[in-house]
Coordinates of C-alpha atoms and ligand atoms in Angstrom, one line a residue:
X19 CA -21.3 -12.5 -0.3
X20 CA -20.4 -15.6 1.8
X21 CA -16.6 -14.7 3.1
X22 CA -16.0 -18.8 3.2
X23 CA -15.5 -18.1 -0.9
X24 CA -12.1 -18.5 -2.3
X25 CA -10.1 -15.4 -2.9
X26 CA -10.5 -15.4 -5.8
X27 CA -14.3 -15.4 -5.9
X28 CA -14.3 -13.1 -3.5
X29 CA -12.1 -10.6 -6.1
X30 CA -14.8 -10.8 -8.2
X31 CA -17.9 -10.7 -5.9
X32 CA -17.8 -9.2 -2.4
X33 CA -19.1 -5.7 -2.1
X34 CA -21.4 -6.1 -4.4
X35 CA -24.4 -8.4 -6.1
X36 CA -27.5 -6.7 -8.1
X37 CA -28.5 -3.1 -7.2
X38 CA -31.2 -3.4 -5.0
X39 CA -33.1 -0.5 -7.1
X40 CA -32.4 -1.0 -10.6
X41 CA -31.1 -4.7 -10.7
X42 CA -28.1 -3.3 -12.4
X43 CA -25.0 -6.0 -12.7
X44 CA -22.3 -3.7 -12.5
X45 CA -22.0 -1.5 -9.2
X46 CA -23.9 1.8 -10.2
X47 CA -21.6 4.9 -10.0
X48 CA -23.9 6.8 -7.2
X49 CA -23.2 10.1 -8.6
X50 CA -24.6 12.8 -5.7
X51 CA -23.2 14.4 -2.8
X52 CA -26.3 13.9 -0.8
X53 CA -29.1 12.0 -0.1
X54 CA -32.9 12.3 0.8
X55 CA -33.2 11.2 4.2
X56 CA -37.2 11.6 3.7
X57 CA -38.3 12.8 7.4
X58 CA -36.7 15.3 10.1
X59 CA -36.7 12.5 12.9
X60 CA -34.9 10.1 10.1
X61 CA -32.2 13.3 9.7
X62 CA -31.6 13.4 13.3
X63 CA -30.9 9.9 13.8
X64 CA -28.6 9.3 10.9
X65 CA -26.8 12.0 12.5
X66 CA -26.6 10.9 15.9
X67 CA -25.6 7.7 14.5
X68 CA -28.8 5.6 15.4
X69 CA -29.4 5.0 12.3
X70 CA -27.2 3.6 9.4
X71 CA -27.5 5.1 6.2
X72 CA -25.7 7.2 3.4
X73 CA -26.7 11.0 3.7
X74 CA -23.6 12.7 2.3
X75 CA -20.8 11.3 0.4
X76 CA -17.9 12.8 2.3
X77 CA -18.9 10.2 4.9
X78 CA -20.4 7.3 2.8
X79 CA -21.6 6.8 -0.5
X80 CA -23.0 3.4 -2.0
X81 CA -20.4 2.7 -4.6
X82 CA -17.3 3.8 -1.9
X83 CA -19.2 1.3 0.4
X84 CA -19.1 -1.2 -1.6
X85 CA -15.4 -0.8 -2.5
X86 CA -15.0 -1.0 1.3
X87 CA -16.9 -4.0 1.6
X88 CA -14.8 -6.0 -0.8
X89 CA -11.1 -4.7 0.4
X90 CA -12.2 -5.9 3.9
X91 CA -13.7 -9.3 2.8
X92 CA -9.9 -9.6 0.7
X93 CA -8.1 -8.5 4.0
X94 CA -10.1 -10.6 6.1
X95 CA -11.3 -7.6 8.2
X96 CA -14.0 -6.1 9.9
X97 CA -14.5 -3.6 8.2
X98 CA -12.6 -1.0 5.4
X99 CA -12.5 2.6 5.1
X100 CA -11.6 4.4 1.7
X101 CA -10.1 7.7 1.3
X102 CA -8.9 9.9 -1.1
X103 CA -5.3 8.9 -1.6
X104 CA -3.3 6.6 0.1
X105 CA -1.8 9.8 2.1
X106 CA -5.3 10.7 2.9
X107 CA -5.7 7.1 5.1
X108 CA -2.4 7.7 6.6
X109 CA -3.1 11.4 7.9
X110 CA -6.8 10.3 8.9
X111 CA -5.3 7.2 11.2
X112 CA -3.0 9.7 12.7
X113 CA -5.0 12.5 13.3
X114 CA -7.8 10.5 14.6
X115 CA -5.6 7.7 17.1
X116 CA -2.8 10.3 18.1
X117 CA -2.8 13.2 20.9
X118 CA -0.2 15.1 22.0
X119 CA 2.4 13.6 24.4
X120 CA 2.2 10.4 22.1
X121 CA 5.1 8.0 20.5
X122 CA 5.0 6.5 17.4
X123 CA 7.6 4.3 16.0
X124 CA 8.1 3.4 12.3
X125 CA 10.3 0.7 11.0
X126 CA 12.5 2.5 7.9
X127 CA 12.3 3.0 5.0
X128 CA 8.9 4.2 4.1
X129 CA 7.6 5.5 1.4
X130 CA 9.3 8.9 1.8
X131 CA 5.4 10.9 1.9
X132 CA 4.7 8.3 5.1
X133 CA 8.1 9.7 6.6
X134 CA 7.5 13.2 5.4
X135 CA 4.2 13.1 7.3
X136 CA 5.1 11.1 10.4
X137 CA 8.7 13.3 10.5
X138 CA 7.3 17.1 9.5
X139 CA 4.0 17.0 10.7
X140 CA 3.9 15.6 13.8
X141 CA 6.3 16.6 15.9
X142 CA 4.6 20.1 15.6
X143 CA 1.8 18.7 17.2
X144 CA 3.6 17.3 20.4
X145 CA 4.0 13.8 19.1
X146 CA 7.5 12.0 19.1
X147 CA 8.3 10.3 16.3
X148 CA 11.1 7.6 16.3
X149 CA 12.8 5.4 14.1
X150 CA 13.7 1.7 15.0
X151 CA 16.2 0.0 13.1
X152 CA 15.2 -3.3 13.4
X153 CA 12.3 -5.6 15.9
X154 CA 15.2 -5.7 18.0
X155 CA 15.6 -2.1 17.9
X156 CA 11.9 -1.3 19.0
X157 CA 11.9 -3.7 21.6
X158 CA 14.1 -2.0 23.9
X159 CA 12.6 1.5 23.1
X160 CA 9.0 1.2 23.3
X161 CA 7.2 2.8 26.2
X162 CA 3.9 3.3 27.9
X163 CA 3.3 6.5 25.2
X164 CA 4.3 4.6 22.2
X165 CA 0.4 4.3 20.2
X166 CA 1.7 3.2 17.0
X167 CA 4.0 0.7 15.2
X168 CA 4.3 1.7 11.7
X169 CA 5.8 -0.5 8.5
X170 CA 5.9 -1.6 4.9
X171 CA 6.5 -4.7 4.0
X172 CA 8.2 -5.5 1.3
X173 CA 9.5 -1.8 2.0
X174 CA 9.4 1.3 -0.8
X175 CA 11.9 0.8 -2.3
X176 CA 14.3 -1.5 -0.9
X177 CA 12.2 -4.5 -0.4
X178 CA 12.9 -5.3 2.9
X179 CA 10.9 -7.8 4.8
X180 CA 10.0 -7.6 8.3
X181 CA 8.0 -10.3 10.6
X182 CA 4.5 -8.9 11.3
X183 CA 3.9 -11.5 14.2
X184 CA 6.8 -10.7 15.6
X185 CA 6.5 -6.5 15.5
X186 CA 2.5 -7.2 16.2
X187 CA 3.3 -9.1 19.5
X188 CA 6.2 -6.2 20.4
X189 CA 3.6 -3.7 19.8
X190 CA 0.7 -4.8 21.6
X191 CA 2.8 -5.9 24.9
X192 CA 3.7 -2.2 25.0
X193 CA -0.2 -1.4 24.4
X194 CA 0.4 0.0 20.6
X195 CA -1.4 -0.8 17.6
X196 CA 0.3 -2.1 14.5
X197 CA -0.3 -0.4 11.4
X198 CA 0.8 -2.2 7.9
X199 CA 1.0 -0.5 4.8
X200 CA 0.3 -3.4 2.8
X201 CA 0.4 -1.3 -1.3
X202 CA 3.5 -3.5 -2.0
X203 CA 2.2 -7.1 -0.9
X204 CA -1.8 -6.8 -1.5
X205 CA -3.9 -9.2 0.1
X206 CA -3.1 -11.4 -2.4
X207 CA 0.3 -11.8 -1.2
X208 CA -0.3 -11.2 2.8
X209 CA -3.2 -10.6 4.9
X210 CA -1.4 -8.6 7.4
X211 CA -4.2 -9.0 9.8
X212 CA -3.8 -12.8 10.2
X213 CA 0.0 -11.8 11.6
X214 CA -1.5 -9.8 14.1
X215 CA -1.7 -6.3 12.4
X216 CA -4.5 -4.0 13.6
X217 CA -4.7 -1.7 10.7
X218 CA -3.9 -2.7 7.3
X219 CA -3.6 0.6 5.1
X220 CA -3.1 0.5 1.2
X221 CA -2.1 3.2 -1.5
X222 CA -5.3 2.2 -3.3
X223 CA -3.5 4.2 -6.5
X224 CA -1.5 0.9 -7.0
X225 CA -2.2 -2.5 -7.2
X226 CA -5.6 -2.3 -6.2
X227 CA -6.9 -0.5 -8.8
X228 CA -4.1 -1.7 -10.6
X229 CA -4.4 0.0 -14.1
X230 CA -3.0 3.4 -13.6
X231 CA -6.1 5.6 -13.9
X232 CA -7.1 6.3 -9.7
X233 CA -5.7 7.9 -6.8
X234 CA -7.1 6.4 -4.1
X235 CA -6.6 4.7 0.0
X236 CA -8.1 2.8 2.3
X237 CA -7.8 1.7 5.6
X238 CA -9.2 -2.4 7.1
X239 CA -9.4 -3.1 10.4
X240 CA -12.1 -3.7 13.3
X241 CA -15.6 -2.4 13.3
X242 CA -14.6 -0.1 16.3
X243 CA -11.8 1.6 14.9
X244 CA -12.8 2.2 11.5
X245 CA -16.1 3.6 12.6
X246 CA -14.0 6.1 14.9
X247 CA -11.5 6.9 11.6
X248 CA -14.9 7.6 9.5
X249 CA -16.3 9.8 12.7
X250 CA -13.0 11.6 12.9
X251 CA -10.5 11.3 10.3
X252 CA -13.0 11.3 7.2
X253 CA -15.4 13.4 8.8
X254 CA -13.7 16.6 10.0
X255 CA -10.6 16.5 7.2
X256 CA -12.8 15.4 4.2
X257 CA -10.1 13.2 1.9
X258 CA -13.0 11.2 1.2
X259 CA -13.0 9.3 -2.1
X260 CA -15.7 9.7 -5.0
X261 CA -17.8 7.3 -6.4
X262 CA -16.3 7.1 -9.8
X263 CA -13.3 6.1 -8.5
X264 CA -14.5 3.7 -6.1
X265 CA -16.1 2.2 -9.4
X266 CA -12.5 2.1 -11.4
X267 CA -10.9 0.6 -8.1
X268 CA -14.3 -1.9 -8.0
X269 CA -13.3 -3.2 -11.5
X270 CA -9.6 -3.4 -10.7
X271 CA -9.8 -5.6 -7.7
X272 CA -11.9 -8.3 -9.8
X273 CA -8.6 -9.1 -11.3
X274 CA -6.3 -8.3 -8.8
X275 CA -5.3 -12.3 -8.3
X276 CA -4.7 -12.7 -12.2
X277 CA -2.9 -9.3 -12.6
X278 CA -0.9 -10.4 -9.4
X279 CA 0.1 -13.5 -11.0
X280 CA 1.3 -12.1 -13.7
X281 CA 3.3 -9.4 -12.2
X282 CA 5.0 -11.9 -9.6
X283 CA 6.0 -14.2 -12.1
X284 CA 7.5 -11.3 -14.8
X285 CA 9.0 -9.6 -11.8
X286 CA 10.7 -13.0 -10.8
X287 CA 11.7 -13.5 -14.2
X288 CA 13.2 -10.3 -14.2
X289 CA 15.2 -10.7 -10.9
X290 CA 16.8 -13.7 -11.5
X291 CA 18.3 -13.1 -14.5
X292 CA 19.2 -9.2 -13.1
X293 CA 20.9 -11.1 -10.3
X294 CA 22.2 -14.3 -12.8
X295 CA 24.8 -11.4 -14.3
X296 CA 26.3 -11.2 -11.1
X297 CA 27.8 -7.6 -11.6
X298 CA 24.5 -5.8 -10.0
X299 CA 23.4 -5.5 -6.6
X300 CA 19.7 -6.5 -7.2
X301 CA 16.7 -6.4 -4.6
X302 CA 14.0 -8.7 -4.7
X303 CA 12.6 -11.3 -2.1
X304 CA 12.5 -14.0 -4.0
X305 CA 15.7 -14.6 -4.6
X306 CA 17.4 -17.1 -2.2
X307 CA 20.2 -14.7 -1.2
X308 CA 17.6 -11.8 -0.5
X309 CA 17.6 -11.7 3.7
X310 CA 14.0 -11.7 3.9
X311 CA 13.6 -14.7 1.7
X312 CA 12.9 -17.5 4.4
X313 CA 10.6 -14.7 5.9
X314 CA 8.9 -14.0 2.3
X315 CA 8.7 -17.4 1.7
X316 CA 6.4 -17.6 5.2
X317 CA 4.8 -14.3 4.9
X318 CA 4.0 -13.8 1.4
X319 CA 2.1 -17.1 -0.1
X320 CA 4.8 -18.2 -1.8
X321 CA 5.0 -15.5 -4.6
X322 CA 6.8 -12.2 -3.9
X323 CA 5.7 -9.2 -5.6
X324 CA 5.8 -7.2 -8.5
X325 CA 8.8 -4.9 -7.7
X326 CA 12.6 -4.7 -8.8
X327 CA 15.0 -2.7 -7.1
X328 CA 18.7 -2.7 -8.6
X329 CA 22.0 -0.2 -8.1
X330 CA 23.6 0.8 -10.9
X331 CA 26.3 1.9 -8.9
X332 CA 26.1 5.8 -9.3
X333 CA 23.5 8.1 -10.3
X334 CA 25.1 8.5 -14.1
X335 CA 24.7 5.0 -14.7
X336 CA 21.0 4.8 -13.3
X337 CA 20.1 8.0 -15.3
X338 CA 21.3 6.3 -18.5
X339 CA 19.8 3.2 -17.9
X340 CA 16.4 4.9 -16.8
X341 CA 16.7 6.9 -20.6
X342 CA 17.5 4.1 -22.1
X343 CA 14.6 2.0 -21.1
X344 CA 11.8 2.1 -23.6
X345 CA 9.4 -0.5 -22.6
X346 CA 9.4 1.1 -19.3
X347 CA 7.6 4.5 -18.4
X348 CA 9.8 6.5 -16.6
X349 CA 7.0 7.5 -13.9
X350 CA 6.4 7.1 -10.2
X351 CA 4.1 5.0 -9.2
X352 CA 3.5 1.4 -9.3
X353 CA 1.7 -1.5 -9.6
X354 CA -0.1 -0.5 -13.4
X355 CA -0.4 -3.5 -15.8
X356 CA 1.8 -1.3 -17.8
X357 CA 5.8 -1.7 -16.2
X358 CA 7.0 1.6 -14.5
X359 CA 10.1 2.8 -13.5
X360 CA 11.9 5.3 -11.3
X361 CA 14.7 6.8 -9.5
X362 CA 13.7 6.8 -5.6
X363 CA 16.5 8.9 -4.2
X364 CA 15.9 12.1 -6.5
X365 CA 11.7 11.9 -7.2
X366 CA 9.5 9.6 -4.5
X367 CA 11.8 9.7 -1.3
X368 CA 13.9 13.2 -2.1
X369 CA 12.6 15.3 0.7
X370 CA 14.6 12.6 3.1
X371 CA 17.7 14.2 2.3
X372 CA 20.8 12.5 1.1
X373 CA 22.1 11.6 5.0
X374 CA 18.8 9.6 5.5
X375 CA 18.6 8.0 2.4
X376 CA 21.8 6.9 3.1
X377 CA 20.9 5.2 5.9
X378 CA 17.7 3.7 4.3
X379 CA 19.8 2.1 1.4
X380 CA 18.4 4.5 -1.0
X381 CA 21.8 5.5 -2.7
X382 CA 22.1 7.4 -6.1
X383 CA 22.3 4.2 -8.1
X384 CA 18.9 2.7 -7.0
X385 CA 16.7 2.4 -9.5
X386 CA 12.7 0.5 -8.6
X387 CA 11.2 -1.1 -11.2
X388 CA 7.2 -1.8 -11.3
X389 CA 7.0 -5.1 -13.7
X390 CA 3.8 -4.7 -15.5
X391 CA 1.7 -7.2 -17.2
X392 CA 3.7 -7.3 -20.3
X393 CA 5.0 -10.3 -21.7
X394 CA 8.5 -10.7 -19.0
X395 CA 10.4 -11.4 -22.6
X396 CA 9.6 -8.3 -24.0
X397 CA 10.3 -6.3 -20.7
X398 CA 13.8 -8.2 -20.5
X399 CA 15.1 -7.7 -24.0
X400 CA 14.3 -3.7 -22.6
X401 CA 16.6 -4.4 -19.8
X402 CA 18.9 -5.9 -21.2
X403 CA 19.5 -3.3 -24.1
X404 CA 19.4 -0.3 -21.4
X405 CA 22.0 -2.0 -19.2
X406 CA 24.5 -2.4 -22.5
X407 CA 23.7 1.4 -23.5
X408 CA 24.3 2.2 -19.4
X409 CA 27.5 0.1 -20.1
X410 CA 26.8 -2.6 -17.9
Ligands
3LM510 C1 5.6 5.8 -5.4 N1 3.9 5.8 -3.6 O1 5.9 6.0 -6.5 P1 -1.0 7.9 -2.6 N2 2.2 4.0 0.7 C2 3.1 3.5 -0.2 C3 3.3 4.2 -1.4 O2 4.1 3.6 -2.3 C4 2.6 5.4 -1.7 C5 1.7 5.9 -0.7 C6 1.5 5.1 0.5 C7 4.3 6.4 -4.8 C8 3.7 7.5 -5.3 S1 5.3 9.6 -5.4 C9 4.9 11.2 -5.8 C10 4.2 8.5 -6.2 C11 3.8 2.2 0.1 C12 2.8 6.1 -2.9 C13 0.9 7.1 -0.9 O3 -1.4 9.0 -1.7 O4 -2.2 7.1 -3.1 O5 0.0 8.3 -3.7 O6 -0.2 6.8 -1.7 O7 6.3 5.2 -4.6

């Protein structure tokens, strides 16, 4: 596939054209966890690396390849690397780029499993894990032993923005890497790697495959690192990911610019008239009085994402709103043509503990929407019926 296509061509056709054995149109699901590698000398150099080719699918498999091949070509990377779960990318690039006596530095909030890992796990490993406020905060703290730079953007759940040149050229004058979780943005939105990112990592669960049915991660980046992450972190912990859902996350991506699309401009929809009432604190970077709106404007191709955050005020009100609702699933997750909704502090980012949600903005009356695909009319008459049983 010639990466000079539109991305929206490439959606459709990168990864993948006929299957080389069968002429098949549609990726094959390559169904086996190992494969003939004929003779002994073959075996030895697939092994020692010599050789490229698949020979068990916890390292590679054709249809996870070729889900690889079109998330980098949509990144604009090197090279991609899928996992298991979004989680699964995250713990490989840490246990594969991190050694004891090492710093890493995250920009807050996270989704609260990224801060469970970075905070629990790590430290007992001898790796210090710190928490910058703001760009400005992590350029006076970063040191020679600070590897890692670490942010979403917009953020889970509060929909902050953050500068990605900015943090990249921080980072990298301290010798660190910058690593974007880009679930909330997708390439369609932002290509973290043309701001200067050095690993883009995605929950593949979400937008990517886009339709609720996959758990799934992967990782872009350079040739070099990724092939050290599938030597390392795939290899030796396993969260690979299997062919079948490769496949589903294949068919997803074809329509990840339409779904996109769709999801900006009901999300949009949904913000402006949350924010028209005036009466509700509502988070969403395209509205003009969001503070990352000049950024989002810059960063984010001019559309800004599928997600609604609003406070209700307490948690009373945000638990009768969520009941209320009936167009949207009360579920975690995100980014499923079908609109989603939650309660961060007490189900995806509980095990921070009410002092550090605090501090992140995730207070009892937060509640994060995931606009689906629906029509935005429908989805608002939802609203708009929950907030008057809520009493707002
Ligand atoms: C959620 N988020 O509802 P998986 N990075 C980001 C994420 O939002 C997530 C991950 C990584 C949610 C999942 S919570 C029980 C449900 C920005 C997941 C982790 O391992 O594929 O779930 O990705 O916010």
């Amino acid at each position: 596939m010639d990466n000079s296509a539109r991305f929206r061509t490439r959606a459709v056709h990168a990864g993948h054209g006929l299957d080389p054995a069968t002429g098949a149109h549609a990726m094959p699901i390559y169904a086996t966890s190992t494969f003939g590698y004929g003779d002994a000398a073959r075996g030895q150099r697939l092994f020692a690396g010599e050789e490229q080719g698949h020979f068990y699918s916890r390292l590679s498999n054709p249809t996870v390849r070729a889900f690889e091949e079109k998330l980098a070509s949509l990144e604009g990377t090197e090279d991609a690397l899928a996992f298991a779960s979004g989680m699964g990318a995250a713990s490989a690039i840490l246990l594969t780029l991190l050694r004891s006596g090492d710093e890493v530095a995250f920009l807050a909030p996270l989704y609260g499993g990224t801060e469970g890992l970075l905070q629990d796990m790590l430290p007992k490993f001898g790796i210090r894990v710190w928490e910058a406020k703001d760009p400005a905060d992590l350029r006076g703290r970063l040191t020679d032993r600070t590897r890692l730079v670490w942010l979403e953007t917009p953020s889970n759940p509060t929909l902050r923005l953050t500068d990605l040149r900015e943090v990249a050229d921080l980072a990298h004058g301290a010798g660190a890497r910058l690593v974007v979780d880009n679930t909330f943005s997708t390439p369609y939105l932002t290509r973290p790697a043309e701001f200067g990112a050095d690993l883009v990592m995605h929950s593949a669960t979400k937008y990517l495959g886009g339709h609720g049915d996959v758990i799934g991660g992967v990782v872009a980046g350079d040739a070099a690192t990724l092939l050290d992450l599938r030597l390392h972190g795939l290899r030796h912990v396993g969260a690979s990911l299997g062919p079948f859902e490769a496949y589903l996350l294949l068919r997803g991506m074809k329509t990840l610019p339409l779904r996109m699309e769709a999801h900006c401009a009901g999300a949009h929809l949904i913000a402006e008239r949350l924010a028209a009432r005036g009466d509700l604190k509502v988070y969403y970077p395209g509205l003009p009085e969001h503070p990352g709106h000049d950024l989002a404007r810059r960063q984010m191709s001019g559309r800004f994402g599928g997600i609604v955050s609003l406070d209700l005020g307490d948690f009373a009100a945000a638990q009768q709103f969520l009941d209320a609702l009936q167009l949207f699933t009360q579920a975690v997750s995100l980014g499923d043509v079908e609109s989603l909704s939650s309660h961060p502090a007490s189900t995806t980012h509980q095990l921070l503990g009410e002092e550090v949600l605090n501090a992140h903005g995730i207070v009892p009356g937060l509640v994060r929407l995931s606009v689906g695909i629906e029509d935005p009319e429908d989805l608002w008459a939802d609203i708009e019926q929950a907030l008057r049983q809520a009493r707002r």
